PDB file of C-alpha atoms and ligand atoms in Angstrom:
ATOM      1  CA  MET A  15     127.338 105.610 106.008  1.00  0.00           C
ATOM      2  CA  ALA A  16     126.694 104.129 102.367  1.00  0.00           C
ATOM      3  CA  ASN A  17     128.106 100.732 103.350  1.00  0.00           C
ATOM      4  CA  VAL A  18     125.450 100.536 106.253  1.00  0.00           C
ATOM      5  CA  THR A  19     122.230 101.876 104.130  1.00  0.00           C
ATOM      6  CA  ALA A  20     123.363  99.487 101.167  1.00  0.00           C
ATOM      7  CA  SER A  21     123.579  96.691 103.698  1.00  0.00           C
ATOM      8  CA  ILE A  22     120.219  97.426 105.014  1.00  0.00           C
ATOM      9  CA  GLN A  23     118.778  97.351 101.598  1.00  0.00           C
ATOM     10  CA  GLN A  24     120.149  94.072 101.353  1.00  0.00           C
ATOM     11  CA  THR A  25     119.036  92.982 104.473  1.00  0.00           C
ATOM     12  CA  LEU A  26     115.579  94.209 103.520  1.00  0.00           C
ATOM     13  CA  ARG A  27     115.105  92.658 100.173  1.00  0.00           C
ATOM     14  CA  GLU A  28     116.698  88.955 101.678  1.00  0.00           C
ATOM     15  CA  SER A  29     113.994  89.400 104.549  1.00  0.00           C
ATOM     16  CA  ILE A  30     111.241  90.053 102.168  1.00  0.00           C
ATOM     17  CA  GLU A  31     112.417  87.315  99.666  1.00  0.00           C
ATOM     18  CA  ALA A  32     112.636  84.767 102.713  1.00  0.00           C
ATOM     19  CA  ALA A  33     109.219  85.871 104.144  1.00  0.00           C
ATOM     20  CA  VAL A  34     107.386  85.299 100.801  1.00  0.00           C
ATOM     21  CA  THR A  35     109.109  81.971 100.258  1.00  0.00           C
ATOM     22  CA  HIS A  36     108.134  80.804 103.441  1.00  0.00           C
ATOM     23  CA  LEU A  37     104.590  82.074 103.432  1.00  0.00           C
ATOM     24  CA  ARG A  38     104.002  80.586  99.878  1.00  0.00           C
ATOM     25  CA  HIS A  39     105.266  77.566 100.910  1.00  0.00           C
ATOM     26  CA  LEU A  40     102.586  77.297 103.823  1.00  0.00           C
ATOM     27  CA  ASP A  41      99.542  78.579 101.649  1.00  0.00           C
ATOM     28  CA  ALA A  42     100.090  79.351  98.081  1.00  0.00           C
ATOM     29  CA  ARG A  43      96.799  81.714  98.156  1.00  0.00           C
ATOM     30  CA  PRO A  44      97.440  85.210  96.481  1.00  0.00           C
ATOM     31  CA  TRP A  45      96.548  87.863  98.690  1.00  0.00           C
ATOM     32  CA  ARG A  46      94.262  90.827  97.511  1.00  0.00           C
ATOM     33  CA  VAL A  47      94.018  92.968 100.828  1.00  0.00           C
ATOM     34  CA  LEU A  48      95.973  93.609 103.661  1.00  0.00           C
ATOM     35  CA  ILE A  49      93.994  94.255 106.878  1.00  0.00           C
ATOM     36  CA  ILE A  50      96.154  95.500 109.991  1.00  0.00           C
ATOM     37  CA  LEU A  51      94.005  95.326 113.074  1.00  0.00           C
ATOM     38  CA  GLY A  52      95.108  97.602 115.896  1.00  0.00           C
ATOM     39  CA  SER A  53      95.039  97.255 119.724  1.00  0.00           C
ATOM     40  CA  GLY A  54      92.154  95.209 120.887  1.00  0.00           C
ATOM     41  CA  LEU A  55      90.692  95.132 117.588  1.00  0.00           C
ATOM     42  CA  GLY A  56      91.720  91.466 116.646  1.00  0.00           C
ATOM     43  CA  ALA A  57      88.262  89.888 116.549  1.00  0.00           C
ATOM     44  CA  LEU A  58      87.575  90.951 112.893  1.00  0.00           C
ATOM     45  CA  ALA A  59      90.317  88.018 112.120  1.00  0.00           C
ATOM     46  CA  ASP A  60      87.521  85.387 113.419  1.00  0.00           C
ATOM     47  CA  GLU A  61      85.565  85.932 110.779  1.00  0.00           C
ATOM     48  CA  VAL A  62      87.874  84.846 108.144  1.00  0.00           C
ATOM     49  CA  ALA A  63      86.777  81.621 106.002  1.00  0.00           C
ATOM     50  CA  ASP A  64      89.285  78.761 105.438  1.00  0.00           C
ATOM     51  CA  ALA A  65      91.512  80.597 107.603  1.00  0.00           C
ATOM     52  CA  LYS A  66      95.256  79.716 108.231  1.00  0.00           C
ATOM     53  CA  ARG A  67      97.351  81.182 110.878  1.00  0.00           C
ATOM     54  CA  ILE A  68     100.798  81.923 110.545  1.00  0.00           C
ATOM     55  CA  PRO A  69     102.523  83.373 113.812  1.00  0.00           C
ATOM     56  CA  TYR A  70     105.156  86.181 112.850  1.00  0.00           C
ATOM     57  CA  ALA A  71     107.900  84.109 115.293  1.00  0.00           C
ATOM     58  CA  ASP A  72     107.609  81.464 112.544  1.00  0.00           C
ATOM     59  CA  ILE A  73     108.311  83.912 109.399  1.00  0.00           C
ATOM     60  CA  PRO A  74     112.220  84.505 108.813  1.00  0.00           C
ATOM     61  CA  GLY A  75     113.030  88.284 109.246  1.00  0.00           C
ATOM     62  CA  PHE A  76     109.902  89.067 110.920  1.00  0.00           C
ATOM     63  CA  ALA A  77     110.056  91.144 114.156  1.00  0.00           C
ATOM     64  CA  ARG A  78     107.604  89.591 116.991  1.00  0.00           C
ATOM     65  CA  SER A  79     104.629  91.870 118.524  1.00  0.00           C
ATOM     66  CA  THR A  80     105.550  92.254 122.070  1.00  0.00           C
ATOM     67  CA  VAL A  81     102.299  94.119 123.122  1.00  0.00           C
ATOM     68  CA  GLN A  82      99.454  92.851 125.229  1.00  0.00           C
ATOM     69  CA  GLY A  83      96.159  92.624 122.897  1.00  0.00           C
ATOM     70  CA  HIS A  84      98.457  91.975 119.841  1.00  0.00           C
ATOM     71  CA  LYS A  85      98.263  88.205 118.874  1.00  0.00           C
ATOM     72  CA  GLY A  86     101.173  88.624 116.699  1.00  0.00           C
ATOM     73  CA  GLN A  87     100.092  86.497 113.435  1.00  0.00           C
ATOM     74  CA  PHE A  88      98.994  86.625 109.854  1.00  0.00           C
ATOM     75  CA  VAL A  89      95.532  84.935 109.450  1.00  0.00           C
ATOM     76  CA  ILE A  90      95.033  84.571 105.804  1.00  0.00           C
ATOM     77  CA  GLY A  91      91.756  83.475 104.217  1.00  0.00           C
ATOM     78  CA  THR A  92      88.714  84.896 102.783  1.00  0.00           C
ATOM     79  CA  LEU A  93      86.773  87.620 104.347  1.00  0.00           C
ATOM     80  CA  PHE A  94      83.115  88.416 102.882  1.00  0.00           C
ATOM     81  CA  GLY A  95      84.241  86.831  99.895  1.00  0.00           C
ATOM     82  CA  VAL A  96      88.092  88.777  99.075  1.00  0.00           C
ATOM     83  CA  PRO A  97      91.139  87.160  99.507  1.00  0.00           C
ATOM     84  CA  VAL A  98      92.850  88.793 102.700  1.00  0.00           C
ATOM     85  CA  ALA A  99      95.739  88.711 105.069  1.00  0.00           C
ATOM     86  CA  ILE A 100      94.957  89.815 108.195  1.00  0.00           C
ATOM     87  CA  MET A 101      97.790  91.236 110.518  1.00  0.00           C
ATOM     88  CA  GLN A 102      96.356  90.399 113.967  1.00  0.00           C
ATOM     89  CA  GLY A 103      98.516  92.732 115.867  1.00  0.00           C
ATOM     90  CA  ARG A 104     101.668  94.933 114.365  1.00  0.00           C
ATOM     91  CA  MET A 105     105.067  95.602 115.376  1.00  0.00           C
ATOM     92  CA  HIS A 106     105.832  99.282 116.686  1.00  0.00           C
ATOM     93  CA  PHE A 107     108.898 101.677 116.546  1.00  0.00           C
ATOM     94  CA  TYR A 108     108.856 101.884 120.484  1.00  0.00           C
ATOM     95  CA  GLU A 109     109.226  98.137 120.702  1.00  0.00           C
ATOM     96  CA  GLY A 110     112.770  98.906 119.538  1.00  0.00           C
ATOM     97  CA  TYR A 111     112.379  97.460 115.982  1.00  0.00           C
ATOM     98  CA  PRO A 112     114.046  99.107 113.160  1.00  0.00           C
ATOM     99  CA  LEU A 113     111.079 100.831 110.771  1.00  0.00           C
ATOM    100  CA  TRP A 114     112.215  98.820 107.952  1.00  0.00           C
ATOM    101  CA  GLN A 115     111.119  95.772 109.901  1.00  0.00           C
ATOM    102  CA  VAL A 116     108.358  97.508 111.241  1.00  0.00           C
ATOM    103  CA  THR A 117     107.146  97.858 107.925  1.00  0.00           C
ATOM    104  CA  LEU A 118     108.294  94.646 106.520  1.00  0.00           C
ATOM    105  CA  PRO A 119     104.808  93.056 106.519  1.00  0.00           C
ATOM    106  CA  VAL A 120     103.549  95.788 104.117  1.00  0.00           C
ATOM    107  CA  ARG A 121     106.243  95.045 101.552  1.00  0.00           C
ATOM    108  CA  VAL A 122     105.723  91.170 101.884  1.00  0.00           C
ATOM    109  CA  ALA A 123     102.111  91.848 101.163  1.00  0.00           C
ATOM    110  CA  ARG A 124     102.699  93.499  97.878  1.00  0.00           C
ATOM    111  CA  ALA A 125     105.017  90.709  96.965  1.00  0.00           C
ATOM    112  CA  MET A 126     102.199  88.469  97.647  1.00  0.00           C
ATOM    113  CA  GLY A 127      99.763  90.145  95.356  1.00  0.00           C
ATOM    114  CA  ALA A 128      98.285  92.678  97.722  1.00  0.00           C
ATOM    115  CA  THR A 129      96.872  95.685  96.007  1.00  0.00           C
ATOM    116  CA  HIS A 130      95.102  97.436  98.804  1.00  0.00           C
ATOM    117  CA  MET A 131      95.454  97.892 102.791  1.00  0.00           C
ATOM    118  CA  ILE A 132      92.833  98.765 105.270  1.00  0.00           C
ATOM    119  CA  VAL A 133      94.893 100.026 108.336  1.00  0.00           C
ATOM    120  CA  THR A 134      93.359 100.198 111.924  1.00  0.00           C
ATOM    121  CA  ASN A 135      94.698 101.634 114.924  1.00  0.00           C
ATOM    122  CA  ALA A 136      93.756 102.556 118.648  1.00  0.00           C
ATOM    123  CA  ALA A 137      94.141 106.388 119.043  1.00  0.00           C
ATOM    124  CA  GLY A 138      93.688 109.178 121.344  1.00  0.00           C
ATOM    125  CA  GLY A 139      90.921 111.829 120.531  1.00  0.00           C
ATOM    126  CA  ILE A 140      92.679 115.689 120.244  1.00  0.00           C
ATOM    127  CA  ASN A 141      89.558 117.096 118.721  1.00  0.00           C
ATOM    128  CA  ARG A 142      87.144 118.340 121.288  1.00  0.00           C
ATOM    129  CA  ALA A 143      84.218 116.841 119.341  1.00  0.00           C
ATOM    130  CA  PHE A 144      85.111 113.221 119.619  1.00  0.00           C
ATOM    131  CA  ASN A 145      84.574 110.737 122.223  1.00  0.00           C
ATOM    132  CA  ILE A 146      85.652 107.427 123.682  1.00  0.00           C
ATOM    133  CA  ALA A 147      84.605 104.618 121.124  1.00  0.00           C
ATOM    134  CA  ASP A 148      84.010 106.977 118.024  1.00  0.00           C
ATOM    135  CA  VAL A 149      85.558 105.751 114.903  1.00  0.00           C
ATOM    136  CA  MET A 150      87.423 108.426 112.818  1.00  0.00           C
ATOM    137  CA  LEU A 151      88.246 107.575 109.018  1.00  0.00           C
ATOM    138  CA  ILE A 152      91.523 109.042 108.415  1.00  0.00           C
ATOM    139  CA  THR A 153      91.931 111.597 106.004  1.00  0.00           C
ATOM    140  CA  ASP A 154      95.690 112.687 106.318  1.00  0.00           C
ATOM    141  CA  HIS A 155      98.407 112.314 108.612  1.00  0.00           C
ATOM    142  CA  ILE A 156     101.311 114.300 110.172  1.00  0.00           C
ATOM    143  CA  ASN A 157     104.550 112.298 110.394  1.00  0.00           C
ATOM    144  CA  LEU A 158     106.420 113.918 113.446  1.00  0.00           C
ATOM    145  CA  VAL A 159     108.503 110.718 113.780  1.00  0.00           C
ATOM    146  CA  GLY A 160     109.526 111.051 110.158  1.00  0.00           C
ATOM    147  CA  MET A 161     110.213 114.763 110.718  1.00  0.00           C
ATOM    148  CA  ALA A 162     112.512 113.873 113.547  1.00  0.00           C
ATOM    149  CA  GLY A 163     114.490 111.770 111.011  1.00  0.00           C
ATOM    150  CA  HIS A 164     112.971 108.044 111.062  1.00  0.00           C
ATOM    151  CA  ASN A 165     111.231 107.075 108.166  1.00  0.00           C
ATOM    152  CA  PRO A 166     110.908 103.529 106.581  1.00  0.00           C
ATOM    153  CA  LEU A 167     111.686 104.754 103.030  1.00  0.00           C
ATOM    154  CA  ILE A 168     115.413 106.110 104.264  1.00  0.00           C
ATOM    155  CA  GLY A 169     117.964 104.233 102.778  1.00  0.00           C
ATOM    156  CA  PRO A 170     118.760 103.127  99.166  1.00  0.00           C
ATOM    157  CA  ASN A 171     115.397 102.983  97.187  1.00  0.00           C
ATOM    158  CA  LEU A 172     113.847  99.861  96.391  1.00  0.00           C
ATOM    159  CA  ASP A 173     113.042 100.639  92.734  1.00  0.00           C
ATOM    160  CA  GLU A 174     110.981  97.616  92.119  1.00  0.00           C
ATOM    161  CA  TYR A 175     108.267  98.829  94.835  1.00  0.00           C
ATOM    162  CA  GLY A 176     108.185 102.325  94.088  1.00  0.00           C
ATOM    163  CA  PRO A 177     109.738 106.165  93.493  1.00  0.00           C
ATOM    164  CA  ARG A 178     112.609 107.497  95.265  1.00  0.00           C
ATOM    165  CA  PHE A 179     110.240 110.286  96.161  1.00  0.00           C
ATOM    166  CA  PRO A 180     106.733 109.229  96.609  1.00  0.00           C
ATOM    167  CA  GLU A 181     104.109 111.736  96.652  1.00  0.00           C
ATOM    168  CA  MET A 182     101.394 111.832  99.632  1.00  0.00           C
ATOM    169  CA  THR A 183      98.737 114.193  98.572  1.00  0.00           C
ATOM    170  CA  THR A 184      96.212 111.193  98.272  1.00  0.00           C
ATOM    171  CA  ALA A 185      97.919 108.902 100.836  1.00  0.00           C
ATOM    172  CA  TYR A 186      94.529 107.964 102.379  1.00  0.00           C
ATOM    173  CA  ASP A 187      92.522 106.941  99.103  1.00  0.00           C
ATOM    174  CA  PRO A 188      89.709 109.686  98.468  1.00  0.00           C
ATOM    175  CA  GLU A 189      87.385 106.533  96.698  1.00  0.00           C
ATOM    176  CA  LEU A 190      87.637 104.465  99.498  1.00  0.00           C
ATOM    177  CA  ARG A 191      87.005 107.294 102.151  1.00  0.00           C
ATOM    178  CA  GLN A 192      83.859 107.862 100.299  1.00  0.00           C
ATOM    179  CA  ARG A 193      82.687 104.363 100.292  1.00  0.00           C
ATOM    180  CA  ALA A 194      83.488 104.035 104.136  1.00  0.00           C
ATOM    181  CA  ALA A 195      81.510 106.940 104.871  1.00  0.00           C
ATOM    182  CA  GLN A 196      78.726 105.897 103.117  1.00  0.00           C
ATOM    183  CA  ALA A 197      79.161 102.379 104.482  1.00  0.00           C
ATOM    184  CA  ALA A 198      79.028 104.040 108.090  1.00  0.00           C
ATOM    185  CA  GLN A 199      75.974 105.783 107.253  1.00  0.00           C
ATOM    186  CA  ALA A 200      74.393 103.072 106.116  1.00  0.00           C
ATOM    187  CA  ALA A 201      75.241 101.097 109.467  1.00  0.00           C
ATOM    188  CA  GLY A 202      73.954 104.104 111.616  1.00  0.00           C
ATOM    189  CA  ILE A 203      77.627 104.837 112.538  1.00  0.00           C
ATOM    190  CA  GLU A 204      78.291 108.404 112.934  1.00  0.00           C
ATOM    191  CA  LEU A 205      81.915 108.561 111.375  1.00  0.00           C
ATOM    192  CA  ARG A 206      84.658 111.318 112.400  1.00  0.00           C
ATOM    193  CA  GLN A 207      86.960 112.029 110.046  1.00  0.00           C
ATOM    194  CA  GLY A 208      90.531 113.803 110.649  1.00  0.00           C
ATOM    195  CA  VAL A 209      93.910 114.019 110.519  1.00  0.00           C
ATOM    196  CA  TYR A 210      96.100 111.194 112.654  1.00  0.00           C
ATOM    197  CA  VAL A 211      99.525 112.506 113.918  1.00  0.00           C
ATOM    198  CA  CYS A 212     102.126 109.575 114.895  1.00  0.00           C
ATOM    199  CA  LEU A 213     104.509 109.874 117.940  1.00  0.00           C
ATOM    200  CA  ALA A 214     107.139 107.333 118.918  1.00  0.00           C
ATOM    201  CA  GLY A 215     105.651 106.584 122.163  1.00  0.00           C
ATOM    202  CA  PRO A 216     105.485 104.255 124.426  1.00  0.00           C
ATOM    203  CA  ASN A 217     104.576 107.177 126.906  1.00  0.00           C
ATOM    204  CA  PHE A 218     101.320 108.889 126.307  1.00  0.00           C
ATOM    205  CA  GLU A 219     101.678 112.799 125.572  1.00  0.00           C
ATOM    206  CA  THR A 220     101.819 115.685 128.238  1.00  0.00           C
ATOM    207  CA  PRO A 221      99.029 118.162 128.059  1.00  0.00           C
ATOM    208  CA  ALA A 222     101.483 120.577 126.594  1.00  0.00           C
ATOM    209  CA  GLU A 223     102.584 117.954 123.873  1.00  0.00           C
ATOM    210  CA  LEU A 224      98.746 117.514 123.301  1.00  0.00           C
ATOM    211  CA  ARG A 225      97.971 121.208 123.071  1.00  0.00           C
ATOM    212  CA  PHE A 226     100.744 121.488 120.398  1.00  0.00           C
ATOM    213  CA  LEU A 227      99.370 118.694 118.648  1.00  0.00           C
ATOM    214  CA  ARG A 228      95.919 120.464 118.600  1.00  0.00           C
ATOM    215  CA  ALA A 229      97.266 123.721 117.343  1.00  0.00           C
ATOM    216  CA  ILE A 230      99.431 121.746 114.572  1.00  0.00           C
ATOM    217  CA  GLY A 231      95.958 120.196 113.033  1.00  0.00           C
ATOM    218  CA  ALA A 232      95.676 116.588 114.378  1.00  0.00           C
ATOM    219  CA  ASP A 233      92.513 115.360 115.350  1.00  0.00           C
ATOM    220  CA  ALA A 234      93.704 112.136 116.697  1.00  0.00           C
ATOM    221  CA  VAL A 235      97.140 110.580 118.035  1.00  0.00           C
ATOM    222  CA  GLY A 236      98.557 107.194 117.886  1.00  0.00           C
ATOM    223  CA  MET A 237     102.164 105.244 117.935  1.00  0.00           C
ATOM    224  CA  SER A 238     101.710 103.549 114.504  1.00  0.00           C
ATOM    225  CA  THR A 239     100.055 103.243 111.211  1.00  0.00           C
ATOM    226  CA  VAL A 240     102.099 106.193 109.408  1.00  0.00           C
ATOM    227  CA  HIS A 241     104.896 103.877 108.830  1.00  0.00           C
ATOM    228  CA  GLU A 242     103.055 101.407 107.140  1.00  0.00           C
ATOM    229  CA  VAL A 243     101.085 103.920 105.133  1.00  0.00           C
ATOM    230  CA  LEU A 244     104.276 105.426 103.906  1.00  0.00           C
ATOM    231  CA  VAL A 245     105.792 101.874 102.580  1.00  0.00           C
ATOM    232  CA  ALA A 246     102.106 100.908 101.162  1.00  0.00           C
ATOM    233  CA  ARG A 247     101.700 104.335  99.165  1.00  0.00           C
ATOM    234  CA  HIS A 248     105.414 103.552  98.005  1.00  0.00           C
ATOM    235  CA  ALA A 249     104.624 100.350  96.817  1.00  0.00           C
ATOM    236  CA  GLY A 250     101.372 101.687  94.881  1.00  0.00           C
ATOM    237  CA  LEU A 251      98.846 100.002  97.518  1.00  0.00           C
ATOM    238  CA  ARG A 252      95.461 101.817  97.794  1.00  0.00           C
ATOM    239  CA  VAL A 253      94.804 102.764 101.343  1.00  0.00           C
ATOM    240  CA  LEU A 254      91.958 102.851 103.903  1.00  0.00           C
ATOM    241  CA  GLY A 255      92.580 104.055 107.368  1.00  0.00           C
ATOM    242  CA  LEU A 256      90.267 103.760 110.425  1.00  0.00           C
ATOM    243  CA  SER A 257      91.277 105.010 113.900  1.00  0.00           C
ATOM    244  CA  GLY A 258      89.204 103.942 117.185  1.00  0.00           C
ATOM    245  CA  ILE A 259      89.065 106.831 119.672  1.00  0.00           C
ATOM    246  CA  THR A 260      90.023 104.931 122.648  1.00  0.00           C
ATOM    247  CA  ASN A 261      90.336 107.866 125.195  1.00  0.00           C
ATOM    248  CA  VAL A 262      90.424 111.505 125.023  1.00  0.00           C
ATOM    249  CA  ALA A 263      93.131 113.806 125.350  1.00  0.00           C
ATOM    250  CA  ARG A 264      93.793 115.951 128.580  1.00  0.00           C
ATOM    251  CA  LEU A 265      94.900 119.044 127.326  1.00  0.00           C
ATOM    252  CA  SER A 266      95.295 120.403 130.721  1.00  0.00           C
ATOM    253  CA  ALA A 267      96.407 118.173 133.831  1.00  0.00           C
ATOM    254  CA  ASP A 268      93.371 118.435 136.018  1.00  0.00           C
ATOM    255  CA  GLU A 269      91.001 117.224 133.306  1.00  0.00           C
ATOM    256  CA  GLY A 270      89.817 113.732 133.522  1.00  0.00           C
ATOM    257  CA  ALA A 271      91.750 110.405 134.465  1.00  0.00           C
ATOM    258  CA  PRO A 272      95.199 109.965 132.746  1.00  0.00           C
ATOM    259  CA  PRO A 273      95.012 107.657 129.781  1.00  0.00           C
ATOM    260  CA  SER A 274      96.151 103.652 130.268  1.00  0.00           C
ATOM    261  CA  HIS A 275      96.645 100.631 128.045  1.00  0.00           C
ATOM    262  CA  GLU A 276      93.422  99.245 129.905  1.00  0.00           C
ATOM    263  CA  GLU A 277      91.328 102.067 129.013  1.00  0.00           C
ATOM    264  CA  VAL A 278      92.513 101.864 125.415  1.00  0.00           C
ATOM    265  CA  MET A 279      91.803  97.855 125.598  1.00  0.00           C
ATOM    266  CA  GLN A 280      88.255  98.333 127.142  1.00  0.00           C
ATOM    267  CA  ALA A 281      87.138 101.097 124.702  1.00  0.00           C
ATOM    268  CA  SER A 282      88.398  98.844 121.734  1.00  0.00           C
ATOM    269  CA  ALA A 283      85.722  96.347 122.307  1.00  0.00           C
ATOM    270  CA  GLN A 284      82.917  98.930 121.475  1.00  0.00           C
ATOM    271  CA  ILE A 285      84.851 100.073 118.723  1.00  0.00           C
ATOM    272  CA  ALA A 286      85.744  96.552 116.865  1.00  0.00           C
ATOM    273  CA  PRO A 287      81.783  96.218 115.828  1.00  0.00           C
ATOM    274  CA  LYS A 288      81.845  99.325 114.274  1.00  0.00           C
ATOM    275  CA  ILE A 289      85.081  98.931 112.144  1.00  0.00           C
ATOM    276  CA  PHE A 290      83.507  95.560 111.424  1.00  0.00           C
ATOM    277  CA  ALA A 291      80.452  96.938 109.947  1.00  0.00           C
ATOM    278  CA  ILE A 292      82.477  99.378 107.655  1.00  0.00           C
ATOM    279  CA  VAL A 293      84.740  96.476 106.905  1.00  0.00           C
ATOM    280  CA  ARG A 294      81.940  94.284 105.746  1.00  0.00           C
ATOM    281  CA  ASP A 295      80.168  97.099 103.360  1.00  0.00           C
ATOM    282  CA  VAL A 296      83.498  98.399 101.933  1.00  0.00           C
ATOM    283  CA  LEU A 297      85.592  95.303 101.492  1.00  0.00           C
ATOM    284  CA  PRO A 298      83.540  93.434  98.873  1.00  0.00           C
ATOM    285  CA  GLN A 299      83.378  96.762  96.654  1.00  0.00           C
ATOM    286  CA  MET A 300      86.856  97.657  97.123  1.00  0.00           C
ATOM    287  CA  LEU A 301      88.865  95.869  94.285  1.00  0.00           C
TER     288      LEU A 301
HETATM  289  N1  HPA B  29      98.265 108.645 122.784  1.00  0.00           N
HETATM  290  C1  HPA B  29      98.982 107.992 121.979  1.00  0.00           C
HETATM  291  N2  HPA B  29      98.564 106.535 121.439  1.00  0.00           N
HETATM  292  C2  HPA B  29      97.504 106.222 121.813  1.00  0.00           C
HETATM  293  C3  HPA B  29      96.828 106.845 122.567  1.00  0.00           C
HETATM  294  C4  HPA B  29      96.945 108.252 123.136  1.00  0.00           C
HETATM  295  O1  HPA B  29      96.171 108.968 123.583  1.00  0.00           O
HETATM  296  N3  HPA B  29      95.649 106.222 122.830  1.00  0.00           N
HETATM  297  C5  HPA B  29      95.713 105.021 122.062  1.00  0.00           C
HETATM  298  N4  HPA B  29      96.669 105.214 121.284  1.00  0.00           N
END
């Protein structure tokens, strides 16, 4: 076991180094903010000035994003005056990748100079007050995948990135949350706030699972984000998290239509402009 985890650490260090060398060779500009765009939210990347697009498939050590609605590339450049790297699509645990590889882009972003991360996702609304196309500011998370024994920080610690036992009381930066709330208000967007719970997926939840998630304090459920936030916080990045509510939970089988990826993609089209408005306001003042 010791040898296995040690070799994962070696692979991880080598992968970070190889990816950084490759990226610097293609575009030497330092990164400041990593922005991860979830399912159907990729359009924000079209606003990047002086954009350089780098497919994950070209980057050594990177997994490919295989999900429909995820382009699978970095868009590097300037957004609203700030040097950014946008992830147009992400990797998920359910695609079969180990969590160190799912979160590799976050460690690479840190090595490229990023100090902040804006992470977005599509999520199912569990809170009864939520509607389709709402945006939820993530105030906290529940890592059910982690509780089941899968955590990207398991294995020998990368001391140059962060401590063995990172604390998570303010994983979602209070100051950035306040700025996002103000930005939403200024743009006339009714911003929801709540706790995001991460499941492995890829199936959607049963009604009994959704009732369980509500009982433990979750407001929205998804299949991403938490792993990236753990690695970002470990590396000292300040994090802002936004969930687009693409469907609302059926807490019993006779309540409404079952969720589908098509529904998620349709709602994302309504959510994208709201996230765009919040990011436009927050990004220039976040550094
Ligand atoms: N469950 C899990 N993940 C999701 C959902 C959902 O209902 N909607 C979008 N991503």
